[in-house]
Amino acid sequence: MKSCPLCKSNMIIDIVYGYPGDELQDEASRGKVKLGGCLIEPDNPEYRCKSCGHEFGGLDKFLNDEFINDDL
Ligand SMILES: [Zn+2]
């Protein structure tokens, strides 16, 4: 279970980058994910805390080999 590094909340949602399909847009409208836009930057955060709005986790993932194989 992920938790926020600032407020320790576990209400964490994924931030999804790239062009969203219908399913993703639906999830975003229900607050299950956050759409990060089409621009993929190295320092984009991966998660968003719904309690305090803090976004975190991007750089670690980007430096991980798994990210490169992910969906680019
Ligand atoms: Zn938080």
Coordinates of C-alpha atoms and ligand atoms in Angstrom, one line a residue, residues 3-9 12 49-54 56, ligand 1:
S3 CA 1.2 6.3 1.3
C4 CA 1.8 10.0 1.0
P5 CA 5.4 11.0 2.1
L6 CA 3.9 14.3 3.5
C7 CA 0.7 13.5 5.2
K8 CA 0.8 9.6 5.4
S9 CA -2.5 9.3 3.8
I12 CA -3.1 7.6 -3.5
C49 CA -2.2 12.2 -2.8
K50 CA -5.9 12.9 -2.7
S51 CA -5.7 14.2 0.8
C52 CA -3.2 17.0 0.4
G53 CA -2.6 17.1 -3.3
H54 CA 1.1 16.2 -3.1
F56 CA 5.4 12.2 -5.9
Ligands
ZN1 ZN -0.7 13.8 1.3

